[in-house]
Amino acid sequence: MRNTVHSFLVMLCLGWPFSLSAQDVMQPDPGIEATIGSQIEAFLMDDFATAFTFASPNIQGLFGDHERFGQMVRNGYPMVWRPGDVEYLELRQESGALWQRVLIRDQKGGVHMLDYQMIQTGDGWRINGVQLLRQPGVSA
């Protein structure tokens, strides 16, 4: 019995790091990618009213209306407002939140890495926040 418990504890300790990392990165979710993509399409048409519908209730409450939301996007996230190319990278769960990493190339060729926090609502996936990630410096 003692050997069985010891063997179980060794297997648990050896397997634990692998099971945690497997839970962090998830399979792509077409619904999440469609939500982000639809919002970006609305930005490209300057349709901030539609883009605002893809924001979570928390974000909608924070900005109050689509005009203030649109102004924030134009001023704070110009690469999202006018992207050149959008690539969906990994979807991961971190501290109970879902994060979709997105690589955006702006129209001048600049590369931007963003994390979109996603939440599921009764109306489907909604964007609960976007973080612009710092790019590592390039050295010669």
Short mmCIF file of N, CA and C in Angstrom, two decimals, residues 52-133:
data_model
loop_
_atom_site.label_atom_id
_atom_site.label_comp_id
_atom_site.label_asym_id
_atom_site.label_seq_id
_atom_site.Cartn_x
_atom_site.Cartn_y
_atom_site.Cartn_z
N PHE A 52 -19.38 48.22 -31.72
CA PHE A 52 -19.71 48.32 -30.29
C PHE A 52 -20.51 47.11 -29.82
N THR A 53 -21.30 46.50 -30.71
CA THR A 53 -22.11 45.34 -30.32
C THR A 53 -21.26 44.12 -30.00
N PHE A 54 -20.02 44.08 -30.45
CA PHE A 54 -19.13 42.95 -30.17
C PHE A 54 -18.38 43.13 -28.85
N ALA A 55 -18.53 44.28 -28.22
CA ALA A 55 -17.92 44.54 -26.92
C ALA A 55 -18.80 43.94 -25.83
N SER A 56 -18.17 43.52 -24.75
CA SER A 56 -18.91 42.93 -23.62
C SER A 56 -19.78 44.00 -22.95
N PRO A 57 -20.76 43.57 -22.18
CA PRO A 57 -21.56 44.54 -21.42
C PRO A 57 -20.70 45.44 -20.53
N ASN A 58 -19.62 44.91 -19.96
CA ASN A 58 -18.73 45.74 -19.13
C ASN A 58 -18.10 46.86 -19.94
N ILE A 59 -17.61 46.54 -21.12
CA ILE A 59 -16.97 47.55 -21.98
C ILE A 59 -18.03 48.55 -22.45
N GLN A 60 -19.20 48.06 -22.83
CA GLN A 60 -20.26 48.96 -23.26
C GLN A 60 -20.64 49.93 -22.14
N GLY A 61 -20.70 49.42 -20.92
CA GLY A 61 -21.01 50.29 -19.78
C GLY A 61 -19.91 51.30 -19.50
N LEU A 62 -18.67 50.90 -19.72
CA LEU A 62 -17.54 51.78 -19.49
C LEU A 62 -17.55 52.98 -20.45
N PHE A 63 -17.87 52.73 -21.72
CA PHE A 63 -17.83 53.80 -22.72
C PHE A 63 -19.19 54.47 -22.93
N GLY A 64 -20.27 53.78 -22.63
CA GLY A 64 -21.58 54.40 -22.71
C GLY A 64 -22.21 54.40 -24.09
N ASP A 65 -21.46 54.76 -25.12
CA ASP A 65 -22.02 54.77 -26.47
C ASP A 65 -20.92 54.47 -27.49
N HIS A 66 -21.38 54.18 -28.72
CA HIS A 66 -20.44 53.77 -29.76
C HIS A 66 -19.52 54.90 -30.22
N GLU A 67 -19.94 56.15 -30.06
CA GLU A 67 -19.09 57.26 -30.49
C GLU A 67 -17.85 57.38 -29.60
N ARG A 68 -18.02 57.30 -28.30
CA ARG A 68 -16.87 57.35 -27.38
C ARG A 68 -15.99 56.12 -27.56
N PHE A 69 -16.61 54.98 -27.78
CA PHE A 69 -15.88 53.74 -28.02
C PHE A 69 -15.04 53.87 -29.30
N GLY A 70 -15.65 54.38 -30.35
CA GLY A 70 -14.94 54.57 -31.62
C GLY A 70 -13.77 55.53 -31.49
N GLN A 71 -13.95 56.59 -30.74
CA GLN A 71 -12.87 57.55 -30.52
C GLN A 71 -11.69 56.89 -29.79
N MET A 72 -11.99 56.05 -28.81
CA MET A 72 -10.94 55.34 -28.09
C MET A 72 -10.18 54.41 -29.03
N VAL A 73 -10.88 53.70 -29.88
CA VAL A 73 -10.21 52.77 -30.81
C VAL A 73 -9.35 53.54 -31.80
N ARG A 74 -9.89 54.59 -32.40
CA ARG A 74 -9.10 55.39 -33.37
C ARG A 74 -7.84 55.95 -32.74
N ASN A 75 -7.95 56.45 -31.51
CA ASN A 75 -6.80 57.09 -30.86
C ASN A 75 -5.85 56.10 -30.19
N GLY A 76 -6.39 55.04 -29.59
CA GLY A 76 -5.57 54.13 -28.81
C GLY A 76 -5.14 52.86 -29.52
N TYR A 77 -5.90 52.45 -30.53
CA TYR A 77 -5.63 51.20 -31.23
C TYR A 77 -5.75 51.40 -32.75
N PRO A 78 -4.95 52.30 -33.33
CA PRO A 78 -5.08 52.55 -34.77
C PRO A 78 -4.81 51.32 -35.62
N MET A 79 -3.99 50.40 -35.13
CA MET A 79 -3.71 49.18 -35.87
C MET A 79 -4.91 48.25 -35.93
N VAL A 80 -5.82 48.36 -34.98
CA VAL A 80 -7.06 47.58 -34.98
C VAL A 80 -8.10 48.27 -35.86
N TRP A 81 -8.11 49.58 -35.83
CA TRP A 81 -9.05 50.36 -36.64
C TRP A 81 -8.74 50.21 -38.13
N ARG A 82 -7.47 50.19 -38.48
CA ARG A 82 -7.06 50.09 -39.88
C ARG A 82 -5.95 49.05 -40.05
N PRO A 83 -6.29 47.77 -39.85
CA PRO A 83 -5.26 46.74 -39.98
C PRO A 83 -4.94 46.46 -41.45
N GLY A 84 -3.73 45.98 -41.68
CA GLY A 84 -3.38 45.50 -43.00
C GLY A 84 -3.65 44.00 -43.10
N ASP A 85 -3.27 43.26 -42.06
CA ASP A 85 -3.42 41.81 -42.03
C ASP A 85 -3.66 41.37 -40.59
N VAL A 86 -4.51 40.36 -40.42
CA VAL A 86 -4.85 39.85 -39.09
C VAL A 86 -4.60 38.35 -39.07
N GLU A 87 -3.87 37.89 -38.06
CA GLU A 87 -3.59 36.46 -37.91
C GLU A 87 -3.92 36.05 -36.48
N TYR A 88 -4.73 34.99 -36.36
CA TYR A 88 -5.11 34.48 -35.04
C TYR A 88 -4.07 33.46 -34.59
N LEU A 89 -3.53 33.67 -33.42
CA LEU A 89 -2.53 32.78 -32.86
C LEU A 89 -3.20 31.89 -31.81
N GLU A 90 -2.60 31.70 -30.66
CA GLU A 90 -3.15 30.75 -29.70
C GLU A 90 -4.29 31.34 -28.87
N LEU A 91 -5.18 30.44 -28.51
CA LEU A 91 -6.24 30.73 -27.56
C LEU A 91 -5.83 30.04 -26.26
N ARG A 92 -5.88 30.77 -25.16
CA ARG A 92 -5.46 30.16 -23.90
C ARG A 92 -6.36 30.61 -22.76
N GLN A 93 -6.35 29.78 -21.74
CA GLN A 93 -7.06 30.11 -20.51
C GLN A 93 -6.01 30.45 -19.47
N GLU A 94 -6.19 31.61 -18.85
CA GLU A 94 -5.24 32.08 -17.85
C GLU A 94 -6.01 32.69 -16.69
N SER A 95 -5.84 32.13 -15.52
CA SER A 95 -6.53 32.59 -14.30
C SER A 95 -8.03 32.69 -14.51
N GLY A 96 -8.59 31.71 -15.20
CA GLY A 96 -10.02 31.66 -15.42
C GLY A 96 -10.54 32.50 -16.56
N ALA A 97 -9.66 33.26 -17.23
CA ALA A 97 -10.08 34.11 -18.35
C ALA A 97 -9.58 33.51 -19.67
N LEU A 98 -10.36 33.71 -20.73
CA LEU A 98 -9.95 33.26 -22.06
C LEU A 98 -9.29 34.41 -22.80
N TRP A 99 -8.12 34.14 -23.37
CA TRP A 99 -7.36 35.14 -24.10
C TRP A 99 -7.04 34.63 -25.50
N GLN A 100 -7.40 35.41 -26.50
CA GLN A 100 -7.07 35.11 -27.88
C GLN A 100 -5.94 36.03 -28.31
N ARG A 101 -4.80 35.45 -28.64
CA ARG A 101 -3.67 36.25 -29.12
C ARG A 101 -3.85 36.50 -30.62
N VAL A 102 -3.63 37.75 -31.01
CA VAL A 102 -3.82 38.16 -32.41
C VAL A 102 -2.60 38.95 -32.85
N LEU A 103 -2.09 38.62 -34.03
CA LEU A 103 -0.99 39.35 -34.64
C LEU A 103 -1.60 40.24 -35.72
N ILE A 104 -1.36 41.54 -35.62
CA ILE A 104 -1.89 42.49 -36.61
C ILE A 104 -0.72 43.21 -37.26
N ARG A 105 -0.72 43.20 -38.58
CA ARG A 105 0.22 44.02 -39.34
C ARG A 105 -0.55 45.25 -39.79
N ASP A 106 -0.04 46.42 -39.43
CA ASP A 106 -0.74 47.63 -39.84
C ASP A 106 -0.46 47.92 -41.31
N GLN A 107 -1.08 48.95 -41.83
CA GLN A 107 -0.97 49.25 -43.26
C GLN A 107 0.41 49.74 -43.66
N LYS A 108 1.25 50.09 -42.68
CA LYS A 108 2.63 50.50 -42.98
C LYS A 108 3.61 49.34 -42.78
N GLY A 109 3.10 48.16 -42.44
CA GLY A 109 3.95 47.00 -42.25
C GLY A 109 4.38 46.74 -40.83
N GLY A 110 4.00 47.62 -39.90
CA GLY A 110 4.34 47.41 -38.49
C GLY A 110 3.61 46.20 -37.92
N VAL A 111 4.28 45.48 -37.05
CA VAL A 111 3.71 44.27 -36.45
C VAL A 111 3.30 44.57 -35.01
N HIS A 112 2.09 44.16 -34.66
CA HIS A 112 1.54 44.40 -33.33
C HIS A 112 0.94 43.11 -32.80
N MET A 113 1.26 42.78 -31.56
CA MET A 113 0.72 41.60 -30.90
C MET A 113 -0.29 42.08 -29.86
N LEU A 114 -1.50 41.51 -29.91
CA LEU A 114 -2.56 41.89 -28.98
C LEU A 114 -3.17 40.66 -28.34
N ASP A 115 -3.64 40.82 -27.12
CA ASP A 115 -4.42 39.79 -26.44
C ASP A 115 -5.84 40.31 -26.27
N TYR A 116 -6.79 39.54 -26.76
CA TYR A 116 -8.21 39.85 -26.61
C TYR A 116 -8.78 38.96 -25.51
N GLN A 117 -9.33 39.58 -24.47
CA GLN A 117 -10.01 38.80 -23.45
C GLN A 117 -11.45 38.59 -23.93
N MET A 118 -11.87 37.33 -23.95
CA MET A 118 -13.18 36.97 -24.48
C MET A 118 -14.06 36.41 -23.37
N ILE A 119 -15.35 36.76 -23.43
CA ILE A 119 -16.32 36.17 -22.50
C ILE A 119 -17.51 35.67 -23.29
N GLN A 120 -18.12 34.62 -22.78
CA GLN A 120 -19.33 34.05 -23.38
C GLN A 120 -20.53 34.71 -22.73
N THR A 121 -21.44 35.23 -23.55
CA THR A 121 -22.67 35.83 -23.04
C THR A 121 -23.85 35.07 -23.64
N GLY A 122 -25.04 35.44 -23.26
CA GLY A 122 -26.23 34.85 -23.85
C GLY A 122 -26.34 35.14 -25.34
N ASP A 123 -25.64 36.18 -25.80
CA ASP A 123 -25.65 36.55 -27.21
C ASP A 123 -24.42 36.06 -27.96
N GLY A 124 -23.62 35.21 -27.33
CA GLY A 124 -22.42 34.68 -27.98
C GLY A 124 -21.16 35.29 -27.38
N TRP A 125 -20.05 35.13 -28.09
CA TRP A 125 -18.76 35.65 -27.62
C TRP A 125 -18.72 37.16 -27.71
N ARG A 126 -18.13 37.78 -26.70
CA ARG A 126 -17.95 39.23 -26.68
C ARG A 126 -16.53 39.55 -26.23
N ILE A 127 -16.03 40.69 -26.67
CA ILE A 127 -14.68 41.14 -26.34
C ILE A 127 -14.75 41.94 -25.04
N ASN A 128 -14.00 41.47 -24.04
CA ASN A 128 -14.04 42.09 -22.72
C ASN A 128 -12.81 42.96 -22.44
N GLY A 129 -11.97 43.11 -23.41
CA GLY A 129 -10.78 43.94 -23.25
C GLY A 129 -9.72 43.53 -24.25
N VAL A 130 -8.84 44.47 -24.57
CA VAL A 130 -7.73 44.21 -25.49
C VAL A 130 -6.47 44.80 -24.88
N GLN A 131 -5.42 44.00 -24.88
CA GLN A 131 -4.12 44.46 -24.38
C GLN A 131 -3.13 44.46 -25.53
N LEU A 132 -2.47 45.58 -25.72
CA LEU A 132 -1.38 45.67 -26.68
C LEU A 132 -0.13 45.18 -25.97
N LEU A 133 0.48 44.13 -26.49
CA LEU A 133 1.64 43.53 -25.85
C LEU A 133 2.92 44.17 -26.36
#
